[in-house]
Coordinates of C-alpha atoms in Angstrom, one line a residue:
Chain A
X1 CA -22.5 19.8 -69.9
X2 CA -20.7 18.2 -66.8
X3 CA -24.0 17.6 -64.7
X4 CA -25.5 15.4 -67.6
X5 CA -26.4 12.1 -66.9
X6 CA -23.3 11.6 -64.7
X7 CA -24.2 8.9 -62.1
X8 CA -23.2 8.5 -58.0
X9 CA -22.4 4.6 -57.9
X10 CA -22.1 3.4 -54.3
X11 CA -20.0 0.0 -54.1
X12 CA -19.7 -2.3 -50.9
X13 CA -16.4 -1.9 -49.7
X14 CA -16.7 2.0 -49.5
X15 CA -19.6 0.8 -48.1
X16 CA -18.8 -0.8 -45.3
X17 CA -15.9 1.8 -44.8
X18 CA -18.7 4.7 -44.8
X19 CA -20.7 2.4 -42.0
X20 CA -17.4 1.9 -40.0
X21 CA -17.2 5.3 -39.8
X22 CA -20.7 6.2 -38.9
X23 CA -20.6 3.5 -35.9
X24 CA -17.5 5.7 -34.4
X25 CA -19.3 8.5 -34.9
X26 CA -22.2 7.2 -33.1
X27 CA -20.9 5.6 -30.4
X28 CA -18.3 8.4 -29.9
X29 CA -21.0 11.2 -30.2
X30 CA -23.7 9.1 -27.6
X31 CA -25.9 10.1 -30.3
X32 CA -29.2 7.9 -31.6
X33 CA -29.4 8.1 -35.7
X34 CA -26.6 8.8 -38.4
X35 CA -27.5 9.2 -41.9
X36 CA -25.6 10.1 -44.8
X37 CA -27.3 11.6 -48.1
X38 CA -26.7 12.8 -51.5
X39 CA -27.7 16.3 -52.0
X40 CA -30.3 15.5 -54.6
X41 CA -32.2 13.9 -51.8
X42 CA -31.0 10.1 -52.2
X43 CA -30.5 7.7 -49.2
X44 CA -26.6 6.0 -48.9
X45 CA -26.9 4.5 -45.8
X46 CA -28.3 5.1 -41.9
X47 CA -26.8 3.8 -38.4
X48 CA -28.7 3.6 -35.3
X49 CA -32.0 3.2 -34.1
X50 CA -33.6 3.9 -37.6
X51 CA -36.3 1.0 -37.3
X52 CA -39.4 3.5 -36.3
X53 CA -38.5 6.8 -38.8
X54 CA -39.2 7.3 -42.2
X55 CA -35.6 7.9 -43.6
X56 CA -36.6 8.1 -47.4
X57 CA -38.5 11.3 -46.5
X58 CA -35.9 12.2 -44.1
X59 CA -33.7 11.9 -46.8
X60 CA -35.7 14.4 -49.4
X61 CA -36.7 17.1 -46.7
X62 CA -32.4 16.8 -45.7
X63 CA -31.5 17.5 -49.3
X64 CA -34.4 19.9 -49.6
X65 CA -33.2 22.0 -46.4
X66 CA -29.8 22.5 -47.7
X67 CA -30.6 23.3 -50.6
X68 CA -33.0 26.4 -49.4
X69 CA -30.0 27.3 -46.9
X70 CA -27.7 26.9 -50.3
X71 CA -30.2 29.4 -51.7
X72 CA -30.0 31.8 -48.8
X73 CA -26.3 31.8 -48.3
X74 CA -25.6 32.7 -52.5
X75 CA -28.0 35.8 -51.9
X76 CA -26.0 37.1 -48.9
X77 CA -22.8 36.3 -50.5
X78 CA -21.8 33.4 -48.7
X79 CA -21.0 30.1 -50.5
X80 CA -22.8 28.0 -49.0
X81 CA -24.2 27.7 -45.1
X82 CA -22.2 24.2 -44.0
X83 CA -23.5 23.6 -40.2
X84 CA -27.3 23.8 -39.6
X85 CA -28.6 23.1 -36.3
X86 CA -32.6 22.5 -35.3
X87 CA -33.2 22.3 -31.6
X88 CA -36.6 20.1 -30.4
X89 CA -38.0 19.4 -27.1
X90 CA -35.8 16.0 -26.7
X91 CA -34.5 15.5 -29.8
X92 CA -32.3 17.5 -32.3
X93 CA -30.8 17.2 -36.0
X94 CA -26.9 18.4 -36.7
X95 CA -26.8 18.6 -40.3
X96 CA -23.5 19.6 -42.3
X97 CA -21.9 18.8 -45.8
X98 CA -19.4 16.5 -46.0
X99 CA -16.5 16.9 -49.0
X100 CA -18.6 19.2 -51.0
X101 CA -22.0 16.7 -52.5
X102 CA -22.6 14.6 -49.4
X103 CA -24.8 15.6 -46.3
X104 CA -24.2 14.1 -43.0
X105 CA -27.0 14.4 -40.3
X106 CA -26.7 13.4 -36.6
X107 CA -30.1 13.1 -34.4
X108 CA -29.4 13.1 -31.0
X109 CA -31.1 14.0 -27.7
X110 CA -30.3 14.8 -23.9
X111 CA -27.9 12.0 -23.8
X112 CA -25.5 14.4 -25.9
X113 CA -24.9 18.0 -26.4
X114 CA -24.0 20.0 -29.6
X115 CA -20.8 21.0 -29.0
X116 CA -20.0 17.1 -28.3
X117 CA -21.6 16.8 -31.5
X118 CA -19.9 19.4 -33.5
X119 CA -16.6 18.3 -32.3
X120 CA -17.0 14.7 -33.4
X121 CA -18.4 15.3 -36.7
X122 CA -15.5 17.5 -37.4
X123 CA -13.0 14.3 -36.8
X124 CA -15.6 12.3 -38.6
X125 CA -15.8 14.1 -41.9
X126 CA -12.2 13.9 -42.5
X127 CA -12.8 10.5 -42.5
X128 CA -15.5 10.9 -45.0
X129 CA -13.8 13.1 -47.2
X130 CA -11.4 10.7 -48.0
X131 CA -13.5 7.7 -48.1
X132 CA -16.0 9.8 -51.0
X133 CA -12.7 10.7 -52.6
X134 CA -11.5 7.1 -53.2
X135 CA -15.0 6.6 -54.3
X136 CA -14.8 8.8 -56.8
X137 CA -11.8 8.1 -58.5
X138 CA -13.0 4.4 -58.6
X139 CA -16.4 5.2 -60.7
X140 CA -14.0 7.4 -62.7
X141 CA -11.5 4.5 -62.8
X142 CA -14.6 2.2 -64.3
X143 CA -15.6 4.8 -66.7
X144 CA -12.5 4.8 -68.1
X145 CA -11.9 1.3 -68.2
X146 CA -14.6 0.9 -70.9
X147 CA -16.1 -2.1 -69.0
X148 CA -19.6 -2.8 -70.2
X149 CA -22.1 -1.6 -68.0
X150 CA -24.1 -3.8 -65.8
X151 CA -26.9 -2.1 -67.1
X152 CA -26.1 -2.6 -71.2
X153 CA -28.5 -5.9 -71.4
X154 CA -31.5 -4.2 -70.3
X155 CA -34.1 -5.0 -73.0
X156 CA -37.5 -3.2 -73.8
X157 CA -38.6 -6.7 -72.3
X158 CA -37.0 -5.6 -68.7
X159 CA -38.4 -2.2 -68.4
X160 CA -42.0 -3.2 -69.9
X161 CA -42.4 -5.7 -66.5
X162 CA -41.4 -3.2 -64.2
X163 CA -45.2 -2.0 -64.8
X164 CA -47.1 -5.2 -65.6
Chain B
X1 CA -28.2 11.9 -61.5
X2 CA -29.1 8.7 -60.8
X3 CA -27.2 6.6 -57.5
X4 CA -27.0 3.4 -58.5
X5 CA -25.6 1.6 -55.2
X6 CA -24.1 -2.1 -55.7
X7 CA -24.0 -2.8 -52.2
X8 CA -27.8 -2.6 -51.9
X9 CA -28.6 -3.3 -55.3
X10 CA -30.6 0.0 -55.6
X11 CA -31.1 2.5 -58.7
X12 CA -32.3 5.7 -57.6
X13 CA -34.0 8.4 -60.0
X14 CA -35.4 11.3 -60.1
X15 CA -38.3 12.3 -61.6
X16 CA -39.6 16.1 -62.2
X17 CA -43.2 17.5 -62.6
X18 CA -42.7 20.9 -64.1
X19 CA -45.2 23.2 -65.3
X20 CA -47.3 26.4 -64.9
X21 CA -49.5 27.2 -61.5
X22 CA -52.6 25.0 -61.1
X23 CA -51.7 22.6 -64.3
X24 CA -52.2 19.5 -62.1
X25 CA -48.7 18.1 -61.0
X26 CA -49.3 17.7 -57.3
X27 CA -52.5 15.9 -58.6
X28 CA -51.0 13.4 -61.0
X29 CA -48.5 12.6 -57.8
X30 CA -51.6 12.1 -55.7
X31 CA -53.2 9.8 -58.1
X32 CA -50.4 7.8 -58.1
X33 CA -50.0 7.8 -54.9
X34 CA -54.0 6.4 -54.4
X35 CA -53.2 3.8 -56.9
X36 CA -49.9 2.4 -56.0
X37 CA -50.0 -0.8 -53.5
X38 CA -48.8 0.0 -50.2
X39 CA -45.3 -1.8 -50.4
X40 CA -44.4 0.0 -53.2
X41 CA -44.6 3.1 -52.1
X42 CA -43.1 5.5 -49.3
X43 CA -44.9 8.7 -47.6
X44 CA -46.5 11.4 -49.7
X45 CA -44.7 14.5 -48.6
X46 CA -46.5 18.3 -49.5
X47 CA -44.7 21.4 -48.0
X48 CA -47.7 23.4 -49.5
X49 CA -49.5 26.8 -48.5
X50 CA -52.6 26.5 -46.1
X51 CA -54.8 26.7 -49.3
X52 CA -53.1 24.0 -51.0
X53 CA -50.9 25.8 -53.0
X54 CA -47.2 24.3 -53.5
X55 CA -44.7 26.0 -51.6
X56 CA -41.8 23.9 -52.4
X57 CA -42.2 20.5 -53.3
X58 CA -44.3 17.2 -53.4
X59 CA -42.2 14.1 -53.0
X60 CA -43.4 10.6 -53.4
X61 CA -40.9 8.0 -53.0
X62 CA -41.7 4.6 -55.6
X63 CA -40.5 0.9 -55.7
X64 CA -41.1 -0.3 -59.2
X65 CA -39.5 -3.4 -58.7
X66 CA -36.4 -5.3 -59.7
X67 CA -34.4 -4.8 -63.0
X68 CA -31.5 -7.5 -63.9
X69 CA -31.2 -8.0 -59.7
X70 CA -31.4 -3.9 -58.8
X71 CA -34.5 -2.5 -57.2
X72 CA -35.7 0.2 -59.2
X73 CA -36.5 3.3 -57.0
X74 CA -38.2 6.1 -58.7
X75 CA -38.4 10.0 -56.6
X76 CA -41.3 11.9 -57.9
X77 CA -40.8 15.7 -57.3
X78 CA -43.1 18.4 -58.5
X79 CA -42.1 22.3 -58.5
X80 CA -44.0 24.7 -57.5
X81 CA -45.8 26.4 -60.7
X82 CA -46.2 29.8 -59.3
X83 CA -44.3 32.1 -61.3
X84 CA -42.5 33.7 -58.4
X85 CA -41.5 30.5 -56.7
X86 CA -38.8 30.3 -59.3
X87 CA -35.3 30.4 -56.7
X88 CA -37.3 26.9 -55.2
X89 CA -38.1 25.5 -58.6
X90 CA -34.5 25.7 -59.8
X91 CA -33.2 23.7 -56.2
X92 CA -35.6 21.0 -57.5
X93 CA -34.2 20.8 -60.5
X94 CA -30.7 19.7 -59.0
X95 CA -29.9 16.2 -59.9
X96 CA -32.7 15.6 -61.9
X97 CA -33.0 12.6 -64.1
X98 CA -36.2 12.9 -66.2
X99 CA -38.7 15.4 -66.5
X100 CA -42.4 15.5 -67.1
X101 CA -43.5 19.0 -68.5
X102 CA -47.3 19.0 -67.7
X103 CA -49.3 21.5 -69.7
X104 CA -52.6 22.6 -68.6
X105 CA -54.4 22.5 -72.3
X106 CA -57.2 25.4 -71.5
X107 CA -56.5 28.0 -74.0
X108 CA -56.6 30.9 -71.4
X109 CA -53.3 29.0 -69.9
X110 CA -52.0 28.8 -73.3
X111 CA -49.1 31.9 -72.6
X112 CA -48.4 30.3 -69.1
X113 CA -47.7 27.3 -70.6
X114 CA -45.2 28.6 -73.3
X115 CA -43.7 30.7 -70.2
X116 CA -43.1 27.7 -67.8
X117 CA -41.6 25.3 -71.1
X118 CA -39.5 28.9 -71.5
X119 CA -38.2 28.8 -67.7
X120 CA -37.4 25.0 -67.9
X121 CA -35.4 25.6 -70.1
X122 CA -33.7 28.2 -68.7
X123 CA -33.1 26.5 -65.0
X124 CA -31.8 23.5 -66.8
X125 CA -29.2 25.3 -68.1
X126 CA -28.3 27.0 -65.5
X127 CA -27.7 23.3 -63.9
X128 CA -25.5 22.5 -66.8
X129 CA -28.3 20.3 -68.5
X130 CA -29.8 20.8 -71.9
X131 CA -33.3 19.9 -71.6
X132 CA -32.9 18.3 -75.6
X133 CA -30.7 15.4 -74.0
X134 CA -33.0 14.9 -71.0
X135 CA -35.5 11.7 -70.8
X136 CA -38.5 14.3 -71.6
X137 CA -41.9 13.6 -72.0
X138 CA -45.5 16.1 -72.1
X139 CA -48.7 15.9 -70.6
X140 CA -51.5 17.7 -72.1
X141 CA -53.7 17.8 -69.0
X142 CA -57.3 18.6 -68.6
X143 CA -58.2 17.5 -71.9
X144 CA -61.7 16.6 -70.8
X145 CA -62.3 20.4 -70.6
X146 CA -64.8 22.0 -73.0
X147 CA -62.4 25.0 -73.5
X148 CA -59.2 23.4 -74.5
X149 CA -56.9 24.6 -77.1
X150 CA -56.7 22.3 -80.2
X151 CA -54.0 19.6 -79.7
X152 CA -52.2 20.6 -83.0
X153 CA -51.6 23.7 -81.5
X154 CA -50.2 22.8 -78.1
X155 CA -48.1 20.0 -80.0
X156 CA -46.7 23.1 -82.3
X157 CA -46.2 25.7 -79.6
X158 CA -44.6 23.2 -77.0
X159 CA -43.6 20.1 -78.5
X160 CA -41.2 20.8 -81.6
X161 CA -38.8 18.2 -81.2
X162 CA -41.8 15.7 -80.8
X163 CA -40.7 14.1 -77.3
X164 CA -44.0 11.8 -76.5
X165 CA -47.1 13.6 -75.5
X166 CA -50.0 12.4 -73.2
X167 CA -53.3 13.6 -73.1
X168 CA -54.6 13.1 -69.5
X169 CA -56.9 14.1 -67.1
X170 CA -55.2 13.8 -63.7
X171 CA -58.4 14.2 -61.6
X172 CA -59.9 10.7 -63.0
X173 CA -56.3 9.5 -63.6
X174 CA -56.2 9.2 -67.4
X175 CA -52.7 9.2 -68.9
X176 CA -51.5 9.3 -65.3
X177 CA -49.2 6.4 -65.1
X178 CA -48.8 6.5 -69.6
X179 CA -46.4 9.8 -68.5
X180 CA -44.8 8.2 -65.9
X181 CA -43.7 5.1 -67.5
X182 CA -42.9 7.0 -70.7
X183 CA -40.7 8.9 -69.0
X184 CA -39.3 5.9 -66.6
X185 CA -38.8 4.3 -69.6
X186 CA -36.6 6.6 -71.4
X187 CA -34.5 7.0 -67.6
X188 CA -33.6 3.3 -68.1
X189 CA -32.9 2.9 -71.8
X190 CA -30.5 6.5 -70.8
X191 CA -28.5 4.3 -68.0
X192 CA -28.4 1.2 -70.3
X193 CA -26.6 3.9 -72.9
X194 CA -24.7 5.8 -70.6
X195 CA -23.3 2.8 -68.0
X196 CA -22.2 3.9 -64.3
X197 CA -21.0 6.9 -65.2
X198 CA -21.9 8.7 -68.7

């Protein structure tokens, strides 16, 4: 039972590594938002001009998307669908999977174009992939380690206040 | 899975409404979402038929508040209950944390009931969970029907490893928010057990 209870844990310096990255990409892509989620629909962090959009929603419909697309590409065969691409009036979403679990998505408008797009977030998910490798062999690391949880002193007390 | 992210000081779950067609999920998300304060909660999201009908999901994003410095955030999903919606149910299933089975307690829904427990089961698996070891809890909704099947008899047919049970009515809101915190409940006392990584 490998999917059971296992936990993504996020820390700050792959953090601010991930952030680094996304500021490249934004910069280097003239693009307006980056956002990076987990595929079950969870927020890990946003760059750009997020301050007007609802990127908790964003996040779910994201992770909902790819996973229809998942859906579709297992029925035709195909292992998964890794680019999709939705063209608006100005503005437009680049979504793609980075290192196998994370999603990246780029919105940009006139300012940019796709292939400018396309090629950019090719150089940037390398950069991912390795940054979401190291984080992985750290939580694996602290597994390992046997180090109490942060999490072990929560009391009946704790969780009972949460809906006082 | 839950994301628990250190920089931010964030715990993420989520939560899953299962159950047959018309049992009341998307209706015990929208209660909740009527009754939560404004700052604790994000936009109500329905990708659902023109007659109301869910297509894919609801999603409704909640802050609970803090726990030992972390801000608890809680993702409500609901599945769609309609039998042939089943590819979508099992996408909503991915990465789930908890899950609410809500039964609709009219004894003509009795069989749908025992089909939809029957097809949890089943997508779990196919996920690689066993829905035994899941934070599990069950709604018996509509109990303020006339035509409801005795509670005995729901508790036998759906309940047999006695996870709790709620009686509720999810128009008025009773047993609403006793599920959810039942169920948030056993999410946390799963991540004190299981640390960052289980």
């Amino acid at each position: 039972m490998a999917a059971q209870s296992s936990t993504f844990v996020m820390y700050d310096e792959e953090l601010r590594k991930i952030n680094q990255v996304s500021e490249k990409l934004l910069r280097e892509s003239n693009s307006k938002v980056i956002f990076l989620v987990d595929k079950n629909g969870q927020l890990i962090t946003s760059v750009g001009e997020t301050a007007h959009l609802d990127t908790t929603s964003l996040a779910s419909l994201t992770a909902g998307n790819i996973a229809a697309t998942g859906g579709l590409a297992k029925l035709i065969g195909e292992k998964e669908f890794s680019i999709l691409f939705h063209e608006g009036e100005k503005d437009n979403i680049h979504i793609s999977i980075v290192g196998g679990r994370v999603i990246l998505v780029v919105i940009f408008d006139q300012r940019s174009s796709l292939g400018l797009v396309r090629l950019r977030v090719k150089k940037a998910s390398d950069d991912y992939g390795l940054i979401f490798e190291e984080l992985a062999k750290k939580s694996e690391q602290e597994d390992q380690s046997g180090a109490p949880s942060a999490f072990a002193e929560i009391t009946d007390d704790d969780i009972d206040n949460l809906f006082s | 899975m839950s994301f628990i992210n250190y920089a931010s000081r964030e715990i993420n779950c989520k939560i899953v409404y299962y159950g047959p067609g018309l049992c009341g999920k998307t209706t015990n998300l929208q209660f909740i979402y009527q009754k939560t304060s404004p700052d604790a909660k994000g936009k109500m999201i329905s990708l659902a038929t023109e007659t109301e009908r869910t297509l894919f999901f609801d999603f409704l994003p909640l802050a609970l508040g803090e726990i030992r410095g972390f801000k608890t955030r809680f993702h409500l999903y609901t599945v769609p209950g309609q039998v042939f919606y089943d590819a979508s149910r099992k996408l909503i299933l991915k990465g789930v944390d908890g899950v609410i089975f809500v039964a609709d307690s009219q004894e003509e829904r009795l069989d749908a009931n025992i089909e939809s427990m029957e097809n949890l089961k089943l997508n779990l698996e196919e996920q690689g969970y066993d829905l035994d070891k899941l934070p599990f809890v069950i709604q018996y909704n509509k109990s303020d029907l006339p035509n409801v099947s005795p509670r005995a008899e729901l508790t036998s047919l759906l309940n047999p490893n006695k996870v709790p049970e709620y009686d509720a009515c999810a128009t008025t809101g009773e047993g609403v928010f006793e599920t959810l915190k039942a169920v948030a409940k056993l999410i946390l006392m799963e991540l004190k057990k299981g640390g960052t990584g289980g």
